[in-house]
JSON list of C-alpha atoms in Angstrom, two decimals:
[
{"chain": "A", "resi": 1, "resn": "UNK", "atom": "CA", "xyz": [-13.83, 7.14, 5.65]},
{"chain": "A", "resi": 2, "resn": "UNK", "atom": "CA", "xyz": [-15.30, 10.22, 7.68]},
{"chain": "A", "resi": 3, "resn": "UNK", "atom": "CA", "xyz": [-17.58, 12.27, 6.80]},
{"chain": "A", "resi": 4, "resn": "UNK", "atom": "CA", "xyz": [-16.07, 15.54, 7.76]},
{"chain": "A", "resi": 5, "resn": "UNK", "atom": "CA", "xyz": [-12.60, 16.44, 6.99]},
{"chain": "A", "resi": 6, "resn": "UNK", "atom": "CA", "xyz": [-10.08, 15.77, 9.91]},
{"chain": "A", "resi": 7, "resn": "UNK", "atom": "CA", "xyz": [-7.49, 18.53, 11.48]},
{"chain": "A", "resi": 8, "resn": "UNK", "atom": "CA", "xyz": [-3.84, 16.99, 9.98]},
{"chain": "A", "resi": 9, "resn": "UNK", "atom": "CA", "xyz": [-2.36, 17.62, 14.02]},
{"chain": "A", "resi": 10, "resn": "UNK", "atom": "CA", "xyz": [-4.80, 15.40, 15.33]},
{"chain": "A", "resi": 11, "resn": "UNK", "atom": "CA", "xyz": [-4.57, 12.31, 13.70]},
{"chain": "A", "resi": 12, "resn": "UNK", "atom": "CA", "xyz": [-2.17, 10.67, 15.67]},
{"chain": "A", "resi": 13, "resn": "UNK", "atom": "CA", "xyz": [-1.28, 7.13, 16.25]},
{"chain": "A", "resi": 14, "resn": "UNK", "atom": "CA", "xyz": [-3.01, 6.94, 20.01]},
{"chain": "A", "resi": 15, "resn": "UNK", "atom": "CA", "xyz": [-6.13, 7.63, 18.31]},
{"chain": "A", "resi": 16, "resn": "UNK", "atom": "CA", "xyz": [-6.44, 4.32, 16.33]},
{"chain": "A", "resi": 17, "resn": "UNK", "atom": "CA", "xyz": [-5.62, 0.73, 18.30]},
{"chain": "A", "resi": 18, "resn": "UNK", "atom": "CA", "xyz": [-5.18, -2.11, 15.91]},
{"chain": "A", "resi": 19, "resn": "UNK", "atom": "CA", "xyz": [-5.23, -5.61, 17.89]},
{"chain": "A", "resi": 20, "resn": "UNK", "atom": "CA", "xyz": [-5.21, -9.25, 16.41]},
{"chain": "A", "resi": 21, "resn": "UNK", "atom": "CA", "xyz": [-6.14, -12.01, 19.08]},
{"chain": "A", "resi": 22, "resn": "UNK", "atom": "CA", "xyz": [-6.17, -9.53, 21.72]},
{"chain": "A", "resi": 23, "resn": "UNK", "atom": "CA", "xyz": [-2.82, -8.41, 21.03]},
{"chain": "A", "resi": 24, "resn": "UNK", "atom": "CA", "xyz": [-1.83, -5.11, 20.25]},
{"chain": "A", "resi": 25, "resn": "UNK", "atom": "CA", "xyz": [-0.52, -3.90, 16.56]},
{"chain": "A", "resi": 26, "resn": "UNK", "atom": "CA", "xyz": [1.86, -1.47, 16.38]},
{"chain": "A", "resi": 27, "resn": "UNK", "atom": "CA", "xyz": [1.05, 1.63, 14.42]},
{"chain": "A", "resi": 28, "resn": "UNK", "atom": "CA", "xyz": [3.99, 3.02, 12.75]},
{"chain": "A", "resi": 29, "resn": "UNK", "atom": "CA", "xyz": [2.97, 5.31, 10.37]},
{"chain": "A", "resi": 30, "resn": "UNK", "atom": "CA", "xyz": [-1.18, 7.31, 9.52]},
{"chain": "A", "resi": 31, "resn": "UNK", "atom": "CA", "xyz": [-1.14, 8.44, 6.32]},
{"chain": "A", "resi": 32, "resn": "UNK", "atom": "CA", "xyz": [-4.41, 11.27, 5.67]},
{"chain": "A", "resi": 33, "resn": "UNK", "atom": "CA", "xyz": [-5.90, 11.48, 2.18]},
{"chain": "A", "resi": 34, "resn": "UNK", "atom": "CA", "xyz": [-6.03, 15.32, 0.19]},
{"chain": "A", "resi": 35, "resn": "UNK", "atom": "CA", "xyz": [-9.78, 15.40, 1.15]},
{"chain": "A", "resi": 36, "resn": "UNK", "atom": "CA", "xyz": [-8.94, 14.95, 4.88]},
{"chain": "A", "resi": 37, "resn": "UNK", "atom": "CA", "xyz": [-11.21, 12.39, 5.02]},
{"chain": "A", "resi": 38, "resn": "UNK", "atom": "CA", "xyz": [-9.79, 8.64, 4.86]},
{"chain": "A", "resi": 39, "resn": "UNK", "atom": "CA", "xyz": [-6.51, 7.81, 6.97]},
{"chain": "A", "resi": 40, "resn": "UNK", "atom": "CA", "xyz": [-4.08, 4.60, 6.09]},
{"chain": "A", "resi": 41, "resn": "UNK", "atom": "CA", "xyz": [-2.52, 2.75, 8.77]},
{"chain": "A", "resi": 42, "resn": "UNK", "atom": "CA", "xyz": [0.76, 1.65, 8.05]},
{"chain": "A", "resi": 43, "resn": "UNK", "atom": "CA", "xyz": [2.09, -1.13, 11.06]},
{"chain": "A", "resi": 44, "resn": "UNK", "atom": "CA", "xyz": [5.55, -1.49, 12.14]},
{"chain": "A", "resi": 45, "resn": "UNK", "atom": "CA", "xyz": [5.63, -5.12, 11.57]},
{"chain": "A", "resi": 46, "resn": "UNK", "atom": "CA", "xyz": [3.87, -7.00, 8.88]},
{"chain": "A", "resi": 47, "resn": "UNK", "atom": "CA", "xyz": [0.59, -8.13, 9.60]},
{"chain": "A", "resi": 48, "resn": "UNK", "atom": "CA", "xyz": [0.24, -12.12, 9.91]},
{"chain": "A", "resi": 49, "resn": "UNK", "atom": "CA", "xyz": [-1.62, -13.75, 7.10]},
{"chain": "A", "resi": 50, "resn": "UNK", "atom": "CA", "xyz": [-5.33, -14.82, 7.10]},
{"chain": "A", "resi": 51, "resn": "UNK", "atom": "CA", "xyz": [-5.99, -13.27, 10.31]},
{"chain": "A", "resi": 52, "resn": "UNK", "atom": "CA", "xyz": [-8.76, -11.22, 11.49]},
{"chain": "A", "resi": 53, "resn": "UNK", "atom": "CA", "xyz": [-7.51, -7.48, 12.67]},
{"chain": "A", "resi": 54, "resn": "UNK", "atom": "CA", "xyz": [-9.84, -4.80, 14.64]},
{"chain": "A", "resi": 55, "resn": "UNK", "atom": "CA", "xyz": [-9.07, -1.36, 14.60]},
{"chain": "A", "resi": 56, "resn": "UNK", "atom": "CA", "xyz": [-10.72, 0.80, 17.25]},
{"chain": "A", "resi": 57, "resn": "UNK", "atom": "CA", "xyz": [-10.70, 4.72, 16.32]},
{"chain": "A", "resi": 58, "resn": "UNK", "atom": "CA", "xyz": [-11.14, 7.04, 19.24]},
{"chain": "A", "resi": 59, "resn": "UNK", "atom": "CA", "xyz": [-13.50, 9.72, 18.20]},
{"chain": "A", "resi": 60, "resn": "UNK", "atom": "CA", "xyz": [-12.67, 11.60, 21.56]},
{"chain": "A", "resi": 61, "resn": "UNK", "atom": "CA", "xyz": [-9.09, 12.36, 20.53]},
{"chain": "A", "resi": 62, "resn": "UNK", "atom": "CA", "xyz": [-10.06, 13.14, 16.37]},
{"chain": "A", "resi": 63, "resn": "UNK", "atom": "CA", "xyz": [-11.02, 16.87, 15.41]},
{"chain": "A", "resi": 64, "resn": "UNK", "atom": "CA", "xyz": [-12.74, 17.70, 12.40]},
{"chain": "A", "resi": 65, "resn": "UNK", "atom": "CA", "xyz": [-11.34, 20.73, 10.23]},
{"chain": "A", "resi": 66, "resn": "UNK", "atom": "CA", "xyz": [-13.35, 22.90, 12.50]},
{"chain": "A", "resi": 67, "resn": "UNK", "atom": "CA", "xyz": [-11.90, 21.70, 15.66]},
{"chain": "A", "resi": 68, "resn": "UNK", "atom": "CA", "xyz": [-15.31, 19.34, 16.28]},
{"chain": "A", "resi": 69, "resn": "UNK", "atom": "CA", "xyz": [-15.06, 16.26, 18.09]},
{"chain": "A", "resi": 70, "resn": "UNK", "atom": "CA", "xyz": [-15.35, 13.45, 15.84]},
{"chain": "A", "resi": 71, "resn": "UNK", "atom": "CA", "xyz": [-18.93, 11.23, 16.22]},
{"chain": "A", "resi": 72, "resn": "UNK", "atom": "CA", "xyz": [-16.61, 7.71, 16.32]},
{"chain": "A", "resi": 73, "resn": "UNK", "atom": "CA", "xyz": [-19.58, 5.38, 17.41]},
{"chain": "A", "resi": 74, "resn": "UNK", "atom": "CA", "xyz": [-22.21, 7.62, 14.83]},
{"chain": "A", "resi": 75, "resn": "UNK", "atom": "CA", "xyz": [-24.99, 7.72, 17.96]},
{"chain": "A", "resi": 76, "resn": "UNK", "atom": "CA", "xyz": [-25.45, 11.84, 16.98]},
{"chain": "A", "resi": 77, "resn": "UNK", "atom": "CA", "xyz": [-23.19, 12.73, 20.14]},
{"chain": "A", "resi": 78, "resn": "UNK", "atom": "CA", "xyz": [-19.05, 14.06, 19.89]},
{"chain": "A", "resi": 79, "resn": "UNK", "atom": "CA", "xyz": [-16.76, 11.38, 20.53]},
{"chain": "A", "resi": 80, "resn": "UNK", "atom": "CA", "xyz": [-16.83, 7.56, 21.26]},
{"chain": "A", "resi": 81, "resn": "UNK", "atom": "CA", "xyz": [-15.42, 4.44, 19.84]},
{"chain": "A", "resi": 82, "resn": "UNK", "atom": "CA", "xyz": [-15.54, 3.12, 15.91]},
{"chain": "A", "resi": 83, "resn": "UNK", "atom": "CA", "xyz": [-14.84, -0.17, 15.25]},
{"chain": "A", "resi": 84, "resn": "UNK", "atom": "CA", "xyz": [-13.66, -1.80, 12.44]},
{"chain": "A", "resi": 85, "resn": "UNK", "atom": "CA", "xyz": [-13.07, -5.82, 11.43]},
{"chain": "A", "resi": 86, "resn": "UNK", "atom": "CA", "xyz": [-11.06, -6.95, 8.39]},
{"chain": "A", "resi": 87, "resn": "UNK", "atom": "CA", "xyz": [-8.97, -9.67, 7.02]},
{"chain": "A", "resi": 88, "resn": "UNK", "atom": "CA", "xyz": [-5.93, -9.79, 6.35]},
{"chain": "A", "resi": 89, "resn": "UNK", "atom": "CA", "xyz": [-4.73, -11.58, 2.68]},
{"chain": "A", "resi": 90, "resn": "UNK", "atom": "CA", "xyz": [-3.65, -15.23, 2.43]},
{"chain": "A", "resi": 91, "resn": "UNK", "atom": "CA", "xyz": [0.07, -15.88, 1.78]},
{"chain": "A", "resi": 92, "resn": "UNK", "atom": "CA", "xyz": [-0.37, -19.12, 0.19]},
{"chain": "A", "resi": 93, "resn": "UNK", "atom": "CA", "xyz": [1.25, -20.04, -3.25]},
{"chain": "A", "resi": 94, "resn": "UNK", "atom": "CA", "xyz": [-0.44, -21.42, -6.03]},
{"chain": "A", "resi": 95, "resn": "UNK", "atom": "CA", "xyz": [2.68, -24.22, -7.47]},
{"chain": "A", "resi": 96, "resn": "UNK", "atom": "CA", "xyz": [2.97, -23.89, -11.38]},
{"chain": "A", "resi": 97, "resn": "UNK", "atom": "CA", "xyz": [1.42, -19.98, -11.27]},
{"chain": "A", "resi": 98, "resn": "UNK", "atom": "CA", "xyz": [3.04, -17.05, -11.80]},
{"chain": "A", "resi": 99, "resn": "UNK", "atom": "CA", "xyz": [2.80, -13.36, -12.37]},
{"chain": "A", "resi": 100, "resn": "UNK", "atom": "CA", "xyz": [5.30, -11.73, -14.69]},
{"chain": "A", "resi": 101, "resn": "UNK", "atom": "CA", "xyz": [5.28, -8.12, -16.37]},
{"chain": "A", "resi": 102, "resn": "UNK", "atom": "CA", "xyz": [8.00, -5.13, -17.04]},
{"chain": "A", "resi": 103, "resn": "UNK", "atom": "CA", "xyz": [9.28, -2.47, -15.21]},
{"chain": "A", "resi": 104, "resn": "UNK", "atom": "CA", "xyz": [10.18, 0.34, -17.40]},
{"chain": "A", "resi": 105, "resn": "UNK", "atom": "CA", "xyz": [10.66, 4.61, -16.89]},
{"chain": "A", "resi": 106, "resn": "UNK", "atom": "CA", "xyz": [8.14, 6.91, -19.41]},
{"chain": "A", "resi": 107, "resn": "UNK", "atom": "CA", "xyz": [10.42, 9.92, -19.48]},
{"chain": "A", "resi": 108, "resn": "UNK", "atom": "CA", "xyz": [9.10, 12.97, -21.19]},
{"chain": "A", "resi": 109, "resn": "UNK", "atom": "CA", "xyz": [10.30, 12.80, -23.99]},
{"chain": "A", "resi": 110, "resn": "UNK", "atom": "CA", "xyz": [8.01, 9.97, -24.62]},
{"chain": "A", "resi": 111, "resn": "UNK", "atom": "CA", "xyz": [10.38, 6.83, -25.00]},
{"chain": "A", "resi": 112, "resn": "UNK", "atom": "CA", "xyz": [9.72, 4.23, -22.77]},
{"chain": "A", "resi": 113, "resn": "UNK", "atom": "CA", "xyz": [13.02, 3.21, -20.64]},
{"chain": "A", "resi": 114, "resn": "UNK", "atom": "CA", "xyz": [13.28, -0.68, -19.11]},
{"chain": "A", "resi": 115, "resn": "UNK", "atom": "CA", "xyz": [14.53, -0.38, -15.86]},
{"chain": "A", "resi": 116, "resn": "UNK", "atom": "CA", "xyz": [17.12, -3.15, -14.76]},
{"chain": "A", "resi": 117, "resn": "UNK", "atom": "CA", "xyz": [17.19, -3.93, -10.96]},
{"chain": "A", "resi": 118, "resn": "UNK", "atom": "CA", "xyz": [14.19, -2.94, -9.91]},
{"chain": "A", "resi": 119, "resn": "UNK", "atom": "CA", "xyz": [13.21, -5.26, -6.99]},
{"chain": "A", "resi": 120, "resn": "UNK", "atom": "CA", "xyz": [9.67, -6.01, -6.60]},
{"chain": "A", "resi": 121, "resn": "UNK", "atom": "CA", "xyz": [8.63, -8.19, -3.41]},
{"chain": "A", "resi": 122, "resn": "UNK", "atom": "CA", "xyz": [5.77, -10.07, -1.91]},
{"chain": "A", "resi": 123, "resn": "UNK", "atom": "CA", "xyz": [4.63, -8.09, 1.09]},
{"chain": "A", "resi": 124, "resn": "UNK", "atom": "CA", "xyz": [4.71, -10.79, 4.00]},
{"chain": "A", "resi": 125, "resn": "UNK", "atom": "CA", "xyz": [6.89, -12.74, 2.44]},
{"chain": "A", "resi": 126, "resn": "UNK", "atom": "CA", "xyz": [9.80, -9.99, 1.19]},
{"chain": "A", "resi": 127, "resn": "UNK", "atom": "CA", "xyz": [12.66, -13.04, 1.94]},
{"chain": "A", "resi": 128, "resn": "UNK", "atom": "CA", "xyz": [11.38, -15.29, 0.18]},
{"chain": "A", "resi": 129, "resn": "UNK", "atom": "CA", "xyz": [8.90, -14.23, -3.01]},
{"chain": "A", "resi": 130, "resn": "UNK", "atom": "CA", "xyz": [10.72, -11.55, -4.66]},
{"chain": "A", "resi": 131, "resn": "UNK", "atom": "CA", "xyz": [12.12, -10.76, -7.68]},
{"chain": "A", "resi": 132, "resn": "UNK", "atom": "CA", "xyz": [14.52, -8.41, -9.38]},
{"chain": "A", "resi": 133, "resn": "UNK", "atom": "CA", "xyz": [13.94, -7.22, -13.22]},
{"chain": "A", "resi": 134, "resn": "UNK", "atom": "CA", "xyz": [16.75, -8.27, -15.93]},
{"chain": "A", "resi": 135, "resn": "UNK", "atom": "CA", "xyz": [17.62, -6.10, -18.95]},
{"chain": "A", "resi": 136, "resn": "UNK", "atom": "CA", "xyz": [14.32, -5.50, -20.45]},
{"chain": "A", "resi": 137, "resn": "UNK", "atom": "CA", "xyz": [12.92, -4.83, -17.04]},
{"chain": "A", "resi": 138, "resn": "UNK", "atom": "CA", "xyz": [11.06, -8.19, -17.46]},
{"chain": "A", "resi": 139, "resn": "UNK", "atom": "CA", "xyz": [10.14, -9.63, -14.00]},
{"chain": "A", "resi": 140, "resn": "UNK", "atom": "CA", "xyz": [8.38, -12.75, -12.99]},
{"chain": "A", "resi": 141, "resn": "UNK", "atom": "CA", "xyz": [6.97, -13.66, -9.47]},
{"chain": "A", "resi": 142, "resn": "UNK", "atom": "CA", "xyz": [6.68, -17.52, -9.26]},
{"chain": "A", "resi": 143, "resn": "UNK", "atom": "CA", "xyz": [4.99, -19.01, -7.56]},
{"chain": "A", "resi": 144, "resn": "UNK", "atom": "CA", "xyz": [2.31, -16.69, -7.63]},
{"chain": "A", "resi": 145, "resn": "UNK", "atom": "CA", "xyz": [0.41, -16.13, -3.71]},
{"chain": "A", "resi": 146, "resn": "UNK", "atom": "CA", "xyz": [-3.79, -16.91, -4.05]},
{"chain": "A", "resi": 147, "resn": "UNK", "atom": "CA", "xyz": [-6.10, -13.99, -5.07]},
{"chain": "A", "resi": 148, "resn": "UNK", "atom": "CA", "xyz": [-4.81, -10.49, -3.82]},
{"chain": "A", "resi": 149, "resn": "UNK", "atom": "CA", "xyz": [-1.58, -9.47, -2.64]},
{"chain": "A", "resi": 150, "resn": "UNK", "atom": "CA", "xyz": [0.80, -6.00, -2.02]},
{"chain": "A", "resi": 151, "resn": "UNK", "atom": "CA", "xyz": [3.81, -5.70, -3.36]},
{"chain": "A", "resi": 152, "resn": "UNK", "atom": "CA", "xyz": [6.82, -3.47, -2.69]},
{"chain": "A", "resi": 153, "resn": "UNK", "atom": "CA", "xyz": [8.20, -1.66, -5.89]},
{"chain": "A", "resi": 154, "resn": "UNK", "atom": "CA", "xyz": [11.97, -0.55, -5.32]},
{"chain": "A", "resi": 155, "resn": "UNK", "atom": "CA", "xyz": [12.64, 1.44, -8.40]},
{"chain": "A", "resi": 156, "resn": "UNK", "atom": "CA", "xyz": [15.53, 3.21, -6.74]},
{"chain": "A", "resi": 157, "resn": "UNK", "atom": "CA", "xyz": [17.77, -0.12, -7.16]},
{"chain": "A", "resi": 158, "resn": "UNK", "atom": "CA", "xyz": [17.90, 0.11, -10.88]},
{"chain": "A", "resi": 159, "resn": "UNK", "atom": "CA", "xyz": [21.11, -0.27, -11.95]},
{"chain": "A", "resi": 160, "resn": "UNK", "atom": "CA", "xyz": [20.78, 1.37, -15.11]},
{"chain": "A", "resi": 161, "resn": "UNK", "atom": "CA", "xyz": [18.87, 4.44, -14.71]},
{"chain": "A", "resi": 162, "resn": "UNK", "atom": "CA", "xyz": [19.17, 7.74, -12.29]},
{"chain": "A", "resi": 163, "resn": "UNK", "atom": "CA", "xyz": [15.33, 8.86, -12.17]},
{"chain": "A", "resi": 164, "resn": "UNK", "atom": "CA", "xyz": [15.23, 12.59, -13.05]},
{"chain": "A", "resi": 165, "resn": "UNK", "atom": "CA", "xyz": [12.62, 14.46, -10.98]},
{"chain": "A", "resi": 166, "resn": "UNK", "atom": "CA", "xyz": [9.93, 14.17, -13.07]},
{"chain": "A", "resi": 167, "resn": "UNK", "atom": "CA", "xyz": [8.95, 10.68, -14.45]},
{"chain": "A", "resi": 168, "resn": "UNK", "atom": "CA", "xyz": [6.43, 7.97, -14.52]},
{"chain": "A", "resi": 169, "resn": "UNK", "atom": "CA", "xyz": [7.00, 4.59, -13.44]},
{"chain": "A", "resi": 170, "resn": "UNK", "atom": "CA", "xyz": [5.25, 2.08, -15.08]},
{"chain": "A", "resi": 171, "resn": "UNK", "atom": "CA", "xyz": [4.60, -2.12, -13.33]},
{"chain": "A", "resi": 172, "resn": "UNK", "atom": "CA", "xyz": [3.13, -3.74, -16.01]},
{"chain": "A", "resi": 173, "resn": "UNK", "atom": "CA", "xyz": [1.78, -7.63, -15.66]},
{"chain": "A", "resi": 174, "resn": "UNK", "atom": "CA", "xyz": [-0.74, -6.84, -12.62]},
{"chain": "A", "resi": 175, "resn": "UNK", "atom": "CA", "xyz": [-4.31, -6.77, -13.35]},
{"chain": "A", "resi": 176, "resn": "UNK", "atom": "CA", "xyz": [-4.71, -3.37, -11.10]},
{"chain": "A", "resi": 177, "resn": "UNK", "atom": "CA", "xyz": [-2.31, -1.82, -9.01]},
{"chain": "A", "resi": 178, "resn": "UNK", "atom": "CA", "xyz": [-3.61, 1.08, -6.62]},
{"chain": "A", "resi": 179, "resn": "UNK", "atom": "CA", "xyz": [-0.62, 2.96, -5.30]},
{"chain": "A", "resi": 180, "resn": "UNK", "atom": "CA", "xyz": [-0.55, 3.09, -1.02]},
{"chain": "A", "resi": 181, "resn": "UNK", "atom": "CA", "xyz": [2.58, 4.63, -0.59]},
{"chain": "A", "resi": 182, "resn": "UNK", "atom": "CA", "xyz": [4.99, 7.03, -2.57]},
{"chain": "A", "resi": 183, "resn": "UNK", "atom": "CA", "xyz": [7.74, 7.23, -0.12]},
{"chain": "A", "resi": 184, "resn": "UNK", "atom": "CA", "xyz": [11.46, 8.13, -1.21]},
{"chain": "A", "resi": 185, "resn": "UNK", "atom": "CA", "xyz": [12.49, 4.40, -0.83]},
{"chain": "A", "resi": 186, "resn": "UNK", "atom": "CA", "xyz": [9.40, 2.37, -2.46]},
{"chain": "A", "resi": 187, "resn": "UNK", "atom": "CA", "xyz": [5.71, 2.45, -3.84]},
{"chain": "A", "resi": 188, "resn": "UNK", "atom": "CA", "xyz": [3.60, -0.08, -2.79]},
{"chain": "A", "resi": 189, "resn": "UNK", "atom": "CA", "xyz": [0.63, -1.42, -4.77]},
{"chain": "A", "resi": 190, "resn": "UNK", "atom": "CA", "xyz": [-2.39, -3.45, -4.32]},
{"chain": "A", "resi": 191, "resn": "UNK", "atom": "CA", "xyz": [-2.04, -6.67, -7.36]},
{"chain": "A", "resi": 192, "resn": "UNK", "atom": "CA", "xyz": [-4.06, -8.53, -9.23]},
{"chain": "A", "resi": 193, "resn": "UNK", "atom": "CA", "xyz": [-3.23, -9.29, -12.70]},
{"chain": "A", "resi": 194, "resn": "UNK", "atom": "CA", "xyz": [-2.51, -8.53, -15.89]},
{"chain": "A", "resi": 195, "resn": "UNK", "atom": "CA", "xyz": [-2.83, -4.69, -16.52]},
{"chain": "A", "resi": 196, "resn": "UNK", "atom": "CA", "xyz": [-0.95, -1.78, -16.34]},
{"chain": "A", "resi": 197, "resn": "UNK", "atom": "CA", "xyz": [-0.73, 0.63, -13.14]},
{"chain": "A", "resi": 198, "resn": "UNK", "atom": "CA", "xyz": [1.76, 4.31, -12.91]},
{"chain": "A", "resi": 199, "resn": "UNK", "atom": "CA", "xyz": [2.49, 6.22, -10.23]},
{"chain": "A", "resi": 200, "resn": "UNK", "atom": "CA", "xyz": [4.18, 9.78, -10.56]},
{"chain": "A", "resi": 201, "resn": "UNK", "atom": "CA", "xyz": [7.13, 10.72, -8.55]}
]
């Protein structure tokens, strides 16, 4: 998060270099907040599982709303590097878990459609953990992976719905879901269980 709003041209992908074991991780796409002042990174590959990424963010190439160099290492002067540590989520399965929930359309009118062929997949492990909703728009991931985990949410392969242009999507059976990524082809969530999360196309 910055503390000043950034300028939309600057935030470019040569600003921010993502490495994991001294190898670099492609940025594919940034993604800046409405306040201007948190950016996503979005990587062209998956990120490998329990690993420990650094992200370096080059305050010399970042511009604040009023074309100010950005203070990346905070020491009061314009510029410099920021870096940041995290880890990435385990991709390990729990055997006899599972998360399950329903996929269904709120249309305006109030009634609450089930959406049939939905696909909703692990992130990291899209092959292989995945699973498609059946008439109800019932769905069940099993096993379940440890602790956190994304999802992808492809709502545009229902098979029995054409979603108008204004309409909530409901993923029910996650105990938060915090929407990363509205794009025309999927919404992606952050999981845990057992509540209900929307997103509004």
């Amino acid at each position: 998060t910055f503390r000043n709003a950034l300028d939309p041209i600057a935030v470019v992908p040569a600003a921010f270099n993502a490495t994991f074991g001294g190898n670099p991780l492609t940025v594919g796409n940034l993604h800046l907040s409405s306040d201007g002042k948190r950016v996503t990174l979005f990587y062209q590959n998956p990120l490998p599982a329990s690993a420990l990424v650094r992200v370096e963010v080059d305050g010399d190439q970042l511009l604040d709303d009023l074309g100010n160099v950005i203070d990346g290492d905070a020491n009061g002067a314009p510029g410099g590097i920021a870096t940041i540590d995290f880890e990435t989520l385990s991709l390990t399965t729990i055997p006899g878990t599972a998360v399950c929930g329903r996929v269904f359309a709120s249309e305006l009118s109030g009634v609450n459609e089930p959406l049939q062929g939905v696909v909703i997949s692990v992130d990291g492990l899209e092959s292989t953990l995945f699973a498609t909703t059946d008439t109800k728009g019932d769905y069940c991931l099993d096993p379940a992976p440890v602790g956190r985990f994304f999802v992808h949410v492809n709502e545009l392969a229902a098979t029995n719905a054409s979603p108008p242009p204004a309409r909530t999507i409901r993923l029910s059976g996650a105990r938060s879901c915090r929407w990363l990524d509205r794009s025309s082809t999927s919404a992606r969530c952050t999981c845990h269980w057992w509540l209900t999360a929307r997103f509004n196309r």
